[in-house]
JSON list of C-alpha atoms in Angstrom, two decimals:
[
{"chain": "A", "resi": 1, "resn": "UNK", "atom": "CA", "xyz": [35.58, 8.03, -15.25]},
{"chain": "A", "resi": 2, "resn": "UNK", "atom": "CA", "xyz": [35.32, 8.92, -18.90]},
{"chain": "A", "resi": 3, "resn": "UNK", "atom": "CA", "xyz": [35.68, 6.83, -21.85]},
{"chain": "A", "resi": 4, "resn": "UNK", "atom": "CA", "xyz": [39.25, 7.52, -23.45]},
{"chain": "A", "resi": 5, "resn": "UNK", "atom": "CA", "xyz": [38.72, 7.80, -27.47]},
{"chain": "A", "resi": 6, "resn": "UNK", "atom": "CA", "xyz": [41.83, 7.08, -29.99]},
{"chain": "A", "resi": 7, "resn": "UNK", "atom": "CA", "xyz": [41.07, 9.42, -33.02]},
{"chain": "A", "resi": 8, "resn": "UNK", "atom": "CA", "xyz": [42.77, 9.15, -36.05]},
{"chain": "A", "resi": 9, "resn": "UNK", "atom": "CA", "xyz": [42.00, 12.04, -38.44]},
{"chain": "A", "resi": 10, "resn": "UNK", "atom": "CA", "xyz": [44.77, 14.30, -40.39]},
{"chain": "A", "resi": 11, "resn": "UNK", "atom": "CA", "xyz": [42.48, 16.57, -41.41]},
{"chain": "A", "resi": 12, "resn": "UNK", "atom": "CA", "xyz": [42.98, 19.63, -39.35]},
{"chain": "A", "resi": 13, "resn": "UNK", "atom": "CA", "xyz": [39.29, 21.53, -39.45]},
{"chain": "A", "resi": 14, "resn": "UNK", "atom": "CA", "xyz": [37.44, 17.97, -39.22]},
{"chain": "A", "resi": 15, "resn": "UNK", "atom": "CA", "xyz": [39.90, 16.82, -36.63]},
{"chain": "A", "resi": 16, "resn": "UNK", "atom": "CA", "xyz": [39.29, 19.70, -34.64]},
{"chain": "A", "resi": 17, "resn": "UNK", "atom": "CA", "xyz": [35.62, 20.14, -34.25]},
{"chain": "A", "resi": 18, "resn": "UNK", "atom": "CA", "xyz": [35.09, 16.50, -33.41]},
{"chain": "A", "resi": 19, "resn": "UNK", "atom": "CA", "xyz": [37.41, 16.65, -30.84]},
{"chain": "A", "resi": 20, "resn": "UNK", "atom": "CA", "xyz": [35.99, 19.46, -29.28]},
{"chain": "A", "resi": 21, "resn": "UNK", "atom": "CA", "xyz": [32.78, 18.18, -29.86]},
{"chain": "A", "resi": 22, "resn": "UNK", "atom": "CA", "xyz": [33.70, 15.06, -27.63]},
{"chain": "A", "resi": 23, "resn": "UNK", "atom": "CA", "xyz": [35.15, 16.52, -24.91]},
{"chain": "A", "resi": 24, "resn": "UNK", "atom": "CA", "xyz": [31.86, 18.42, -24.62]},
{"chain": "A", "resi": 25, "resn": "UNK", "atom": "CA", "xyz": [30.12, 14.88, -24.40]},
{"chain": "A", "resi": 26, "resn": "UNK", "atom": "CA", "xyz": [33.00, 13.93, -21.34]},
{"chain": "A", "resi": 27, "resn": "UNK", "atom": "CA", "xyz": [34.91, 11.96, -23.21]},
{"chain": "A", "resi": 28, "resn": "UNK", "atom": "CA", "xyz": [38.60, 12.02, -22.92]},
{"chain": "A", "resi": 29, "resn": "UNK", "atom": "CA", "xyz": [40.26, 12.45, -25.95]},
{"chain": "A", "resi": 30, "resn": "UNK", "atom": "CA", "xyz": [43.86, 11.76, -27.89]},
{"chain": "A", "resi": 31, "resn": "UNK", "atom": "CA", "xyz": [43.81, 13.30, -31.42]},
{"chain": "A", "resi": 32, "resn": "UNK", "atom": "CA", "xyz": [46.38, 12.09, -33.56]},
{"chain": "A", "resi": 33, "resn": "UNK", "atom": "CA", "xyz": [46.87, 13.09, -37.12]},
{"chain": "A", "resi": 34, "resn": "UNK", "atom": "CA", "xyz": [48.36, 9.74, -38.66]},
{"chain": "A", "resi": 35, "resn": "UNK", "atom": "CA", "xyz": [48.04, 5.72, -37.52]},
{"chain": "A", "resi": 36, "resn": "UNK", "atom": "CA", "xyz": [52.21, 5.84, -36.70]},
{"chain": "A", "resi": 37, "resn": "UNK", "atom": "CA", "xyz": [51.69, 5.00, -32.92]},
{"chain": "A", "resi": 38, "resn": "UNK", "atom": "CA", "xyz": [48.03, 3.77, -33.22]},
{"chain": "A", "resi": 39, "resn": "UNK", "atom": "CA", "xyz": [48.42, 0.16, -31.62]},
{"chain": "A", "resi": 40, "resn": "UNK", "atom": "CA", "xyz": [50.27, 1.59, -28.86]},
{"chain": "A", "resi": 41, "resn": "UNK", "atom": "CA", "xyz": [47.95, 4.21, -27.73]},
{"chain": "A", "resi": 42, "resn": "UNK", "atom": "CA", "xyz": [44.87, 2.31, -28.48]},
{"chain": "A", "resi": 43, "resn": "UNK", "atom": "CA", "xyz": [46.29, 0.09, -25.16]},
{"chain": "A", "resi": 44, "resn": "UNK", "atom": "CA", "xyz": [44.80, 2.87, -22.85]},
{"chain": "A", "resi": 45, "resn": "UNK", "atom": "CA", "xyz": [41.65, 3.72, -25.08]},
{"chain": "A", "resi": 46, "resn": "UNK", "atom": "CA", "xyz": [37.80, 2.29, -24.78]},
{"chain": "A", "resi": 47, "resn": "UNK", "atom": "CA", "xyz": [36.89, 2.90, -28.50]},
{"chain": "A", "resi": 48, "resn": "UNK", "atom": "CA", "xyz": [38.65, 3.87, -31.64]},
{"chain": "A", "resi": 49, "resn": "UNK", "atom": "CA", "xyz": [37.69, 6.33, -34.26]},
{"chain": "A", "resi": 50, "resn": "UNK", "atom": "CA", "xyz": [39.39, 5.78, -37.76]},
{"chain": "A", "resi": 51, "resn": "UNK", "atom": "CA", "xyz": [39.62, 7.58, -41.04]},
{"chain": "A", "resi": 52, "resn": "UNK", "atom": "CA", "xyz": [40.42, 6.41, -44.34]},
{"chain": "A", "resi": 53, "resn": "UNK", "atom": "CA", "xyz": [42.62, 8.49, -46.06]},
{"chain": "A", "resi": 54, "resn": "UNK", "atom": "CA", "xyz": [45.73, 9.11, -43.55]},
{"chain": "A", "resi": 55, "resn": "UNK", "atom": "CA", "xyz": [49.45, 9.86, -44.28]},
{"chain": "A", "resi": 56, "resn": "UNK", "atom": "CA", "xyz": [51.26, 6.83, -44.42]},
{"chain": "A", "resi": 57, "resn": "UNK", "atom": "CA", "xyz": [49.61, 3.76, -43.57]},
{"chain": "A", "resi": 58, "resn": "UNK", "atom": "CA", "xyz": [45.98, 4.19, -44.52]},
{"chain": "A", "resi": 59, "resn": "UNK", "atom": "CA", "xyz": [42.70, 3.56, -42.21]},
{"chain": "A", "resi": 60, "resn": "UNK", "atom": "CA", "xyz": [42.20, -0.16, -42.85]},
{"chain": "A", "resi": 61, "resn": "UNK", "atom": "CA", "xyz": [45.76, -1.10, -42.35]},
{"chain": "A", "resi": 62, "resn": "UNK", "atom": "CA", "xyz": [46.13, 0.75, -39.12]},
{"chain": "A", "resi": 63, "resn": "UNK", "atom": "CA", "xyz": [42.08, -0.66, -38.10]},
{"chain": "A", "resi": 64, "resn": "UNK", "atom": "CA", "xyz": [43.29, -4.46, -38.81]},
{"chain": "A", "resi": 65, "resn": "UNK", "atom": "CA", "xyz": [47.00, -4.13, -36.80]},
{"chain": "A", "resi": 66, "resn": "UNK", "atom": "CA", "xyz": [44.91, -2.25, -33.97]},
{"chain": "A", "resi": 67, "resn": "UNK", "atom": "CA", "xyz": [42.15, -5.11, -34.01]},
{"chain": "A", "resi": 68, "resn": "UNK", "atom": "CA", "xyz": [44.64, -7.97, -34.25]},
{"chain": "A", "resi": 69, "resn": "UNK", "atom": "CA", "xyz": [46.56, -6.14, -31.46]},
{"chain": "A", "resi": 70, "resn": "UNK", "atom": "CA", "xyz": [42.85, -5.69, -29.35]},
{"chain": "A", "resi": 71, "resn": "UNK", "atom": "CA", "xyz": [40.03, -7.63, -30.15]},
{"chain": "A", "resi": 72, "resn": "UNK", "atom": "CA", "xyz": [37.68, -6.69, -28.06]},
{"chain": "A", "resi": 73, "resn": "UNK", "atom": "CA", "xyz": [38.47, -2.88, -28.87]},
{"chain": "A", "resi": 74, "resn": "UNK", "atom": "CA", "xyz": [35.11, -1.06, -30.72]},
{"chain": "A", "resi": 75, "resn": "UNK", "atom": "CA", "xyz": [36.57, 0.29, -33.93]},
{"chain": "A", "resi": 76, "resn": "UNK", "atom": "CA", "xyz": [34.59, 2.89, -35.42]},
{"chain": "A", "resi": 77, "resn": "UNK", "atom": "CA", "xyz": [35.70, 4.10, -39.52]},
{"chain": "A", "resi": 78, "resn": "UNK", "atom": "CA", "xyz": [34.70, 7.71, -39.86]},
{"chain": "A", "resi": 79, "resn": "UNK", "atom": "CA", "xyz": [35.46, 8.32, -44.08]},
{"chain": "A", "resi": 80, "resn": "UNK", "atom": "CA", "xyz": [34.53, 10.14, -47.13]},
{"chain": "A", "resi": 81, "resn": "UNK", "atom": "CA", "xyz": [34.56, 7.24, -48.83]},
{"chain": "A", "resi": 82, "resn": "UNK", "atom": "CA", "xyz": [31.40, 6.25, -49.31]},
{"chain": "A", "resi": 83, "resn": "UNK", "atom": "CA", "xyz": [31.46, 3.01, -52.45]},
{"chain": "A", "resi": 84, "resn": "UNK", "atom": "CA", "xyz": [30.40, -0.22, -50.87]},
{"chain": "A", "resi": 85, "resn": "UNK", "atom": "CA", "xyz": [33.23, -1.85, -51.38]},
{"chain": "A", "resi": 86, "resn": "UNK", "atom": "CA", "xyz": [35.30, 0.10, -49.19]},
{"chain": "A", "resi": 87, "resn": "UNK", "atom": "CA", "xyz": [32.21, -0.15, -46.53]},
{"chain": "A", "resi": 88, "resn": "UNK", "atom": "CA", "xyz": [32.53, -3.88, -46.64]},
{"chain": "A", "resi": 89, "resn": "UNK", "atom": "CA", "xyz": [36.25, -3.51, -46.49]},
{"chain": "A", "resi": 90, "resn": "UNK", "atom": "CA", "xyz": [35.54, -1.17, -43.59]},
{"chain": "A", "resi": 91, "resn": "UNK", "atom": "CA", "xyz": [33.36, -3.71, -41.79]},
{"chain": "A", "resi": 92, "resn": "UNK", "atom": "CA", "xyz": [35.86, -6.87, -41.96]},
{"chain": "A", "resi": 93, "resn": "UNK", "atom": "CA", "xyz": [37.10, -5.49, -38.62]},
{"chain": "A", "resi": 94, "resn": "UNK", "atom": "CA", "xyz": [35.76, -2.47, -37.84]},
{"chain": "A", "resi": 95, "resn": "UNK", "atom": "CA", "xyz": [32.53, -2.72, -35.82]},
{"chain": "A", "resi": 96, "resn": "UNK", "atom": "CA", "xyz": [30.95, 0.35, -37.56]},
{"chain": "A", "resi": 97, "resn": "UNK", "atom": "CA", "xyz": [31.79, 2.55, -40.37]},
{"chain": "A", "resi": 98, "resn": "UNK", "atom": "CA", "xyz": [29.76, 6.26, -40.73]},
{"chain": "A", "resi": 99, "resn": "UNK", "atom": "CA", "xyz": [30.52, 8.20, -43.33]},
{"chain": "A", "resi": 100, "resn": "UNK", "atom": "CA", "xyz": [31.20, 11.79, -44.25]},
{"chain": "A", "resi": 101, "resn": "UNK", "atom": "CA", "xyz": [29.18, 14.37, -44.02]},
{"chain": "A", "resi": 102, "resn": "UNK", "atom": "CA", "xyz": [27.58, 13.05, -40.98]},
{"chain": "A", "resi": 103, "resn": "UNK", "atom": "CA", "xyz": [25.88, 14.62, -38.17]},
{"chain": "A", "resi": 104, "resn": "UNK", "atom": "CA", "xyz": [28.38, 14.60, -34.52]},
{"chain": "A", "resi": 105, "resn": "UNK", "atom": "CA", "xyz": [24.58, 13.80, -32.64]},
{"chain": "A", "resi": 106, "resn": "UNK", "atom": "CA", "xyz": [24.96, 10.80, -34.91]},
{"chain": "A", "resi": 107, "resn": "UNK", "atom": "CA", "xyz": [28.60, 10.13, -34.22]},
{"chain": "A", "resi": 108, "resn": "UNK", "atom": "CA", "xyz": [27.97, 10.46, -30.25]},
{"chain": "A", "resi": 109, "resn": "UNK", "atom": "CA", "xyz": [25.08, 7.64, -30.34]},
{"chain": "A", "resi": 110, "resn": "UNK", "atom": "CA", "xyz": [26.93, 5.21, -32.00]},
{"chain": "A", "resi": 111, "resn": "UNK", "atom": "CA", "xyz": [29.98, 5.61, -30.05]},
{"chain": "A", "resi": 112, "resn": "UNK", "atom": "CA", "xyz": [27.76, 5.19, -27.18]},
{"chain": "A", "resi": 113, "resn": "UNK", "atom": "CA", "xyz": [25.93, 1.90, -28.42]},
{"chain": "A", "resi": 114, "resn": "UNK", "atom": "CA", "xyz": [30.12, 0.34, -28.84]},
{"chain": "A", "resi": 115, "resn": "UNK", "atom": "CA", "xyz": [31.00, 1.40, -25.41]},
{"chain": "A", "resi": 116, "resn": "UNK", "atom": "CA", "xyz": [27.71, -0.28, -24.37]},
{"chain": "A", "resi": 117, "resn": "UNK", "atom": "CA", "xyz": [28.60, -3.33, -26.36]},
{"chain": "A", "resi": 118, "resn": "UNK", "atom": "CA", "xyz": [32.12, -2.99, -24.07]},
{"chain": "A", "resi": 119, "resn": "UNK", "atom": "CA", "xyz": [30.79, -3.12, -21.04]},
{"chain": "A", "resi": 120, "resn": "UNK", "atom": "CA", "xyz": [28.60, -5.98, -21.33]},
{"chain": "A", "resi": 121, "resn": "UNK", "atom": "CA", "xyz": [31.51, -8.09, -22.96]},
{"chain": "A", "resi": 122, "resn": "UNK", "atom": "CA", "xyz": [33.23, -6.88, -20.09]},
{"chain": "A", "resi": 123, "resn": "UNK", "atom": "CA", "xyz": [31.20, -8.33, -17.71]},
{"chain": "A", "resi": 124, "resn": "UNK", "atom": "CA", "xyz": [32.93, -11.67, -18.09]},
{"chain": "A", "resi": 125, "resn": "UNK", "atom": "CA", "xyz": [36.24, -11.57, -17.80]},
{"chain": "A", "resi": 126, "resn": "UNK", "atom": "CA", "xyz": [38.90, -13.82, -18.68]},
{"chain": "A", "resi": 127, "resn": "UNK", "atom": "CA", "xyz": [40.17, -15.69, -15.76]},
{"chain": "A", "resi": 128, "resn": "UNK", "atom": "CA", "xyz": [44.08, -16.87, -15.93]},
{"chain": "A", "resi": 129, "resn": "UNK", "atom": "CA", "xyz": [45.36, -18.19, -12.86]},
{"chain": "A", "resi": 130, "resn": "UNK", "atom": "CA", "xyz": [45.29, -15.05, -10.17]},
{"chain": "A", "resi": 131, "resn": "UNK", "atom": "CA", "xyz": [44.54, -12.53, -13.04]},
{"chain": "A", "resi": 132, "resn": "UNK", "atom": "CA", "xyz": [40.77, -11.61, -14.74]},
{"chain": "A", "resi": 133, "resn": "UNK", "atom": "CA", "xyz": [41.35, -9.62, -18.27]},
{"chain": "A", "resi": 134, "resn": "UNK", "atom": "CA", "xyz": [39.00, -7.58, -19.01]},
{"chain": "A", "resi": 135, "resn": "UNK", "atom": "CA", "xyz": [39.37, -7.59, -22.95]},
{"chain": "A", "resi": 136, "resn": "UNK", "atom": "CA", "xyz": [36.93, -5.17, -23.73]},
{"chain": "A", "resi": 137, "resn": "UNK", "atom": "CA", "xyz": [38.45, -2.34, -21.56]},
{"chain": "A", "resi": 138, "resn": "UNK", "atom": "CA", "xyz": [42.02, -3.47, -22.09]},
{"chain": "A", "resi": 139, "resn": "UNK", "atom": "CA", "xyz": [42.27, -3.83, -18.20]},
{"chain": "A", "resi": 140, "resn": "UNK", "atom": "CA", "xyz": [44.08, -6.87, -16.15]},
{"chain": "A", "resi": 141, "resn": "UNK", "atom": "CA", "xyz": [42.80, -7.50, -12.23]},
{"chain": "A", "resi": 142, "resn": "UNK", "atom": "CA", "xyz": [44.58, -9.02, -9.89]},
{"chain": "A", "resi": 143, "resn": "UNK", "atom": "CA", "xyz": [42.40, -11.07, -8.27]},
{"chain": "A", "resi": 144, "resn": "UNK", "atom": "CA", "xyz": [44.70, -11.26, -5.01]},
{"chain": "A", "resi": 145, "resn": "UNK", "atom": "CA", "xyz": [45.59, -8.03, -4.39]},
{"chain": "A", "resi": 146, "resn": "UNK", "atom": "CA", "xyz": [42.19, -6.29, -6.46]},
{"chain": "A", "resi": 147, "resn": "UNK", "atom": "CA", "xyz": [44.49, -3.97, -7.75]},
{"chain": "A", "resi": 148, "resn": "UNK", "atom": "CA", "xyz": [44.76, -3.38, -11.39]},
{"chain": "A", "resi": 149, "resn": "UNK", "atom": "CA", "xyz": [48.02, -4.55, -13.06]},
{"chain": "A", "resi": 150, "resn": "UNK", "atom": "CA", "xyz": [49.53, -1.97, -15.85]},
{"chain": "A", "resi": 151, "resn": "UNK", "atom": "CA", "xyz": [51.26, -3.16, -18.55]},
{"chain": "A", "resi": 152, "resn": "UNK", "atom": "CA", "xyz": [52.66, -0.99, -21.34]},
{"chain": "A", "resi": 153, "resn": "UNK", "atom": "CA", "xyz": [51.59, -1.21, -24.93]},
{"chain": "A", "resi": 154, "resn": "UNK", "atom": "CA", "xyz": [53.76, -3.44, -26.23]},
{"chain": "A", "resi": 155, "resn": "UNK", "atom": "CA", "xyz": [53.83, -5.84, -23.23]},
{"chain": "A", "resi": 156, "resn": "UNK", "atom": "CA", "xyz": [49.83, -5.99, -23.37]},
{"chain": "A", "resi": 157, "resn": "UNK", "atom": "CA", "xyz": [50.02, -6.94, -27.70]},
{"chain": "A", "resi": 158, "resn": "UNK", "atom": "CA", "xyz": [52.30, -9.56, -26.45]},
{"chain": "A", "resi": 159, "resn": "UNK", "atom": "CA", "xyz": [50.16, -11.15, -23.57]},
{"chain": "A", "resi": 160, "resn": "UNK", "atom": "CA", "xyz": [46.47, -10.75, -25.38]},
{"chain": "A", "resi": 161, "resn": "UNK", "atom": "CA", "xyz": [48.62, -12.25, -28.64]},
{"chain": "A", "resi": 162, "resn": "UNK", "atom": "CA", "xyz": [49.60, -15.32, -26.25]},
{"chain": "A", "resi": 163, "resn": "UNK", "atom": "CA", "xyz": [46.04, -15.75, -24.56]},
{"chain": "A", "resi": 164, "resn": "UNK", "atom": "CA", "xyz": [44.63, -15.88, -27.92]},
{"chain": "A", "resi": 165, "resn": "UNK", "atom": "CA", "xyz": [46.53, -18.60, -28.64]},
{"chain": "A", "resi": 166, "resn": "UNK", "atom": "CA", "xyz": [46.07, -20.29, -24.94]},
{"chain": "A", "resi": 167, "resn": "UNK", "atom": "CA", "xyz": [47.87, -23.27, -24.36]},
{"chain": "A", "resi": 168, "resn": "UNK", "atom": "CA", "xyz": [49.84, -23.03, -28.01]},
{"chain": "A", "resi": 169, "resn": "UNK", "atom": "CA", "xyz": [53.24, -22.14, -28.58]},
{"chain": "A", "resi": 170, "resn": "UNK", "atom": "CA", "xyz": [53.74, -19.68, -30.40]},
{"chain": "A", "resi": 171, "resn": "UNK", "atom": "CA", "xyz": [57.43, -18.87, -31.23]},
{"chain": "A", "resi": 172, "resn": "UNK", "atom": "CA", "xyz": [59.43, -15.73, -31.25]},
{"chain": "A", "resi": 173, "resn": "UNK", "atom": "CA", "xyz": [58.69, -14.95, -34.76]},
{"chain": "A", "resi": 174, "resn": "UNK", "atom": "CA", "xyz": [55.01, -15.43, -34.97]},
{"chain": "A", "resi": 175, "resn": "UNK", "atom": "CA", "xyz": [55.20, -13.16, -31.81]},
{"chain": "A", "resi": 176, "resn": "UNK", "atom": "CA", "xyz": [57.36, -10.47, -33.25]},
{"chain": "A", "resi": 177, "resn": "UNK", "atom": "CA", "xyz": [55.80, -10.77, -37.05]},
{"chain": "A", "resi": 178, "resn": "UNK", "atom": "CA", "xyz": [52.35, -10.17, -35.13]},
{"chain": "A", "resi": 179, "resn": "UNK", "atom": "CA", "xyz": [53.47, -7.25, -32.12]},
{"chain": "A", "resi": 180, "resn": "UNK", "atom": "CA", "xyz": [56.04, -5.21, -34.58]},
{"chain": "A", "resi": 181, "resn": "UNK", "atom": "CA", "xyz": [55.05, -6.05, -37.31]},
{"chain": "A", "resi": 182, "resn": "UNK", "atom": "CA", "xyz": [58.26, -6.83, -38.53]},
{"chain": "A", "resi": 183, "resn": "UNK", "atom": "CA", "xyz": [60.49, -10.09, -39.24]},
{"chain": "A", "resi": 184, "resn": "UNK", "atom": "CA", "xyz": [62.13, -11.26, -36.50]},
{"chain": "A", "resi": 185, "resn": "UNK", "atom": "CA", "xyz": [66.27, -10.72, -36.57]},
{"chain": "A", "resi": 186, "resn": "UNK", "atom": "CA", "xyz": [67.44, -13.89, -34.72]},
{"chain": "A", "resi": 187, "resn": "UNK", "atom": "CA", "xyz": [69.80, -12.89, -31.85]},
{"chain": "A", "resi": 188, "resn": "UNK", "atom": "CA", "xyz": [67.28, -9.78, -30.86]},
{"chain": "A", "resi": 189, "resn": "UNK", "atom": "CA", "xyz": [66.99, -9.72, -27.26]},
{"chain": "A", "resi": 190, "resn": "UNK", "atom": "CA", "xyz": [63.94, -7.26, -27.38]},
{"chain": "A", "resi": 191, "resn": "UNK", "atom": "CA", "xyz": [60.94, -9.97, -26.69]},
{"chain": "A", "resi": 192, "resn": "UNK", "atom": "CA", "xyz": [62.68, -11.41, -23.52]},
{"chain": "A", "resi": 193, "resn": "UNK", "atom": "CA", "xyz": [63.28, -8.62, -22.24]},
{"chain": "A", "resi": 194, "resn": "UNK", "atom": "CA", "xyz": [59.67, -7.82, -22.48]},
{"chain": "A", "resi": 195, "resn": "UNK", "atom": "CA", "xyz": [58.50, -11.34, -21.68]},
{"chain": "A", "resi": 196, "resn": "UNK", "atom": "CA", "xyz": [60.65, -10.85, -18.21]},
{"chain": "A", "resi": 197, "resn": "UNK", "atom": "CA", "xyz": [58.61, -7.28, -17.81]},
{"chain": "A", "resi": 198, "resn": "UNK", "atom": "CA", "xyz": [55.71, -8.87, -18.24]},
{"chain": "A", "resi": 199, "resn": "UNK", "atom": "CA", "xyz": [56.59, -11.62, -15.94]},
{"chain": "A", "resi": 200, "resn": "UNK", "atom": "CA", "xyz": [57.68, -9.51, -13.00]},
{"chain": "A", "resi": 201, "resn": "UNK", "atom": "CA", "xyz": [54.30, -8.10, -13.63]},
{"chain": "A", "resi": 202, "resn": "UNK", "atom": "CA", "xyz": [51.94, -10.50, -13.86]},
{"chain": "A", "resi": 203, "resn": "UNK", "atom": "CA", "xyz": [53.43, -13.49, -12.18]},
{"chain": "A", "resi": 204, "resn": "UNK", "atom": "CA", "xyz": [53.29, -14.38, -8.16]},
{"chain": "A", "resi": 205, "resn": "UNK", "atom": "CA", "xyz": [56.67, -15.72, -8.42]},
{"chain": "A", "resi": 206, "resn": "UNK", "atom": "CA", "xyz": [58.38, -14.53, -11.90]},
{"chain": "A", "resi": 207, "resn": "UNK", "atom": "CA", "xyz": [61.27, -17.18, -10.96]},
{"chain": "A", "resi": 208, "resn": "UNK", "atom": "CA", "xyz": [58.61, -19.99, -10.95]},
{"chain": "A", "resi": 209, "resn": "UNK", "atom": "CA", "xyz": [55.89, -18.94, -13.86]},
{"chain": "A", "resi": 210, "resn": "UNK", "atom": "CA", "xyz": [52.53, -20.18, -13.67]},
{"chain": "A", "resi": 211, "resn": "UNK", "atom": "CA", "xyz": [51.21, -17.94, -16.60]},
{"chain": "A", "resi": 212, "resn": "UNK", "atom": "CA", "xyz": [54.14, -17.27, -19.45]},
{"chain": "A", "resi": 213, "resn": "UNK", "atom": "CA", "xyz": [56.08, -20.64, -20.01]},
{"chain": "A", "resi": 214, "resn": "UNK", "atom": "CA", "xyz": [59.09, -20.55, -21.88]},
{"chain": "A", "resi": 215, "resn": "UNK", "atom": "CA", "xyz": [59.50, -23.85, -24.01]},
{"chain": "A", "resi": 216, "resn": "UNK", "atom": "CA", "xyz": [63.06, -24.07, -24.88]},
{"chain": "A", "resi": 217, "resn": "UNK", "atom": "CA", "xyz": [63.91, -23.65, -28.36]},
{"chain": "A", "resi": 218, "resn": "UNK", "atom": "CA", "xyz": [60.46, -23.36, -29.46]},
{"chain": "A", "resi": 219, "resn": "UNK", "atom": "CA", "xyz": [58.62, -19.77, -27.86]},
{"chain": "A", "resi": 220, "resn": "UNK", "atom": "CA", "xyz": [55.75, -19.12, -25.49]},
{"chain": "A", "resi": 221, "resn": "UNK", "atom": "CA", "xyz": [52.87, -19.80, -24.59]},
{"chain": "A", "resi": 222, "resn": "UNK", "atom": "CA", "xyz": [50.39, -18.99, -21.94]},
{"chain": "A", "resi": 223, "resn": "UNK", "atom": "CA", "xyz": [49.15, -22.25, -19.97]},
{"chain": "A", "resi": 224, "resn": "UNK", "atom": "CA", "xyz": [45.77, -23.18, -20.59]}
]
């Protein structure tokens, strides 16, 4: 199967040609021209590629959110901007920053050496009770059936945001601050509901959790 590539870019002409070029290599990829849905379709992705400049939110924003959101994600800066300081700004969470005008042989073999770096990270997964998470890939085996569980974007923010924190509890408005980004309204059903998705997913018995507890009046956490 071919890598999947999140590519960030709102330049039309640049945006373009990479692609192209990309799909030539055999990768799969998902153009989008601003960071507006960037942490939810980096869920599905194997390596990020960022610009700078971008409508709205700008590159190091949307690169922080997605590697908060996905640790284990290889984020890749692709920019114009060339200063050192906005390298080193670049490289607080980004794991590689190229700048423009580059050469796309260039931009293939460094892609390659992050997806390399994801595999062997890969290699040992996190084991939670029946499940082995894959952090790397953004992929979640259950070891009982061998099948792979799915979870959306959202519900997979809130579970890697809750193993990060393993055996913590972390309440509804660290949870929400961190997964929306936004303050958390009290009375907003929105996280149960998704905590109960996620259950029904990733639970043998969602009645009787052995992976999300709820501690009442307090939040979540996963057990360590």
């Amino acid at each position: 199967m071919s890598a999947s590539i999140l590519y960030i870019e709102d330049d039309h002409e640049i945006g373009g040609w990479v692609s192209e070029f990309l799909k030539d290599k055999g990768y799969e990829v998902r153009w989008q021209l601003s960071g507006e849905k960037a942490v939810e379709e980096a869920a599905a992705c194997a390596v990020v590629i960022l610009d700078v400049m971008l409508p709205g939110l700008d590159g190091f924003t949307i690169g922080q959110r997605i590697k908060k959101a996905y640790p284990g994600l290889p984020i890749l800066m692709l920019s114009a901007r060339t200063a050192i300081d906005d390298k080193l700004q670049g490289l607080e969470f980004a794991d590689d920053y190229l700048t423009k005008p580059f050469h796309p042989d260039e931009l293939a073999a460094r892609l390659e050496v992050l997806l390399r770096r994801s595999v062997v990270k890969s290699a040992e997964p996190l084991r939670v009770k029946h499940l082995s998470v894959y952090e790397a890939e953004n992929r979640i085996v259950n070891e009982d059936t061998g099948e792979e569980t799915l979870l959306t974007g959202k519900q997979y923010q809130i579970f890697m945001y809750l193993l990060q924190h393993q055996g913590r509890v972390m309440t509804k408005e660290q949870i929400y601050e961190s997964v929306w980004g936004e303050s958390y309204i009290e009375g907003d059903k929105t996280l149960m509901v998704h905590i109960r998705y996620l259950r029904e997913k990733l639970e043998r018995d969602p009645a009787t959790p052995e992976i999300i507890e709820t501690v009442r009046g307090l939040g979540y956490r996963v057990r360590a």
